[in-house]
Amino acid sequence: MISFANAKINIGLNIVGKRADGYHLLESVFYPFPLYDIIEITSTESTAKTTLEITGLHLPVEDNNLCLKAFRLFSERFSLPTVHIHLHKQIPYGAGLGGGSSDGAFVLKMLNEKFDIGLSAVQLEEEAAKLGADCPFFIQNKPRYAEGIGMDFSAVSTDLSDKFLVLVKPQINIATAEAYQHIVPRPAKEDLREVLRFPIQDWKFYIKNDFEESVFEKYPIIREIKLALYAQGAIYASMSGSGSAVYGIFPKPVDLTVLNDLGHVYYPILI
């Protein structure tokens, strides 16, 4: 069984509060982005332990990998046989794209299908929440307004299917915990759901990512990427999540080879 686990981008990201247990409260729109990790699950009933192999981008195999955690979650509940999980990693990590969360959520969906567990989408979301705050989004994998700690969803009508999206990942990895160190929660100035109805070219005046201020100060090259995307004609550009990836929304395909000269990896994708 093979699945393609996609990334996501954040359209707007307001950090509006902090709970007593340390979790931050946010407001954001999660939007699927067509950059994929490839996951294959094969049966290995002759072995005593489930195994994980990672190819593609270098990532060590660690016990806390969300693919393994997802398997253990279902194995303990449904007494699953051992499997071999092959993760071909293409979504950059430390980028704010939710790649690890997507991998964990997709493993749950794959196990649910492979072993005829029969959980509904809502039940899968409840299980995915046990893995991490971003994981439930990838179960239904549709544009969603997210609030709370990122697991309270409502529908949005945002549609970028006629736009050209570009993702730029600099040679910088930012841990989420690092990004949160400099965040001071505050109420959002604008209702994100309302301003999303504005023309996209107006988003830059109203839709912000609260992580950008401190991240740009520490890593000026990320600000330069955002400005370069605007200089090349983007109608909206933003850092995704806690960074370091930056995306740009263009009205039509553009030549962005200039970004290669800056030494960045970029993914021009039409969705």
mmCIF file of N, CA and C in Angstrom, residues 38 44 130 137 142 162 199 223 233 255:
data_model
loop_
_atom_site.group_PDB
_atom_site.id
_atom_site.type_symbol
_atom_site.label_atom_id
_atom_site.label_comp_id
_atom_site.label_asym_id
_atom_site.label_seq_id
_atom_site.Cartn_x
_atom_site.Cartn_y
_atom_site.Cartn_z
ATOM 1 N N ILE A 38 6.340 10.143 0.325
ATOM 2 C CA ILE A 38 5.758 8.901 -0.184
ATOM 3 C C ILE A 38 5.904 7.837 0.897
ATOM 4 N N THR A 44 4.878 -7.673 7.282
ATOM 5 C CA THR A 44 6.099 -8.425 7.631
ATOM 6 C C THR A 44 5.795 -9.286 8.850
ATOM 7 N N LYS A 130 -3.989 12.511 19.166
ATOM 8 C CA LYS A 130 -3.105 11.928 20.172
ATOM 9 C C LYS A 130 -1.643 11.968 19.731
ATOM 10 N N PHE A 137 -5.626 17.671 10.983
ATOM 11 C CA PHE A 137 -5.921 18.375 9.732
ATOM 12 C C PHE A 137 -5.750 17.469 8.524
ATOM 13 N N LYS A 142 -8.537 19.156 3.845
ATOM 14 C CA LYS A 142 -9.193 20.224 3.103
ATOM 15 C C LYS A 142 -8.861 21.557 3.763
ATOM 16 N N ASP A 162 -6.610 28.280 -9.150
ATOM 17 C CA ASP A 162 -6.270 28.969 -10.392
ATOM 18 C C ASP A 162 -5.008 29.806 -10.249
ATOM 19 N N PRO A 199 -9.911 40.514 -1.948
ATOM 20 C CA PRO A 199 -9.053 40.099 -3.065
ATOM 21 C C PRO A 199 -7.664 39.716 -2.553
ATOM 22 N N ARG A 223 13.486 36.934 5.385
ATOM 23 C CA ARG A 223 12.814 38.165 4.954
ATOM 24 C C ARG A 223 13.179 38.476 3.511
ATOM 25 N N GLY A 233 6.679 39.486 -8.530
ATOM 26 C CA GLY A 233 5.286 39.591 -8.935
ATOM 27 C C GLY A 233 4.281 38.834 -8.095
ATOM 28 N N ASP A 255 9.204 32.880 -13.990
ATOM 29 C CA ASP A 255 10.563 32.340 -13.974
ATOM 30 C C ASP A 255 11.239 32.810 -12.689
#
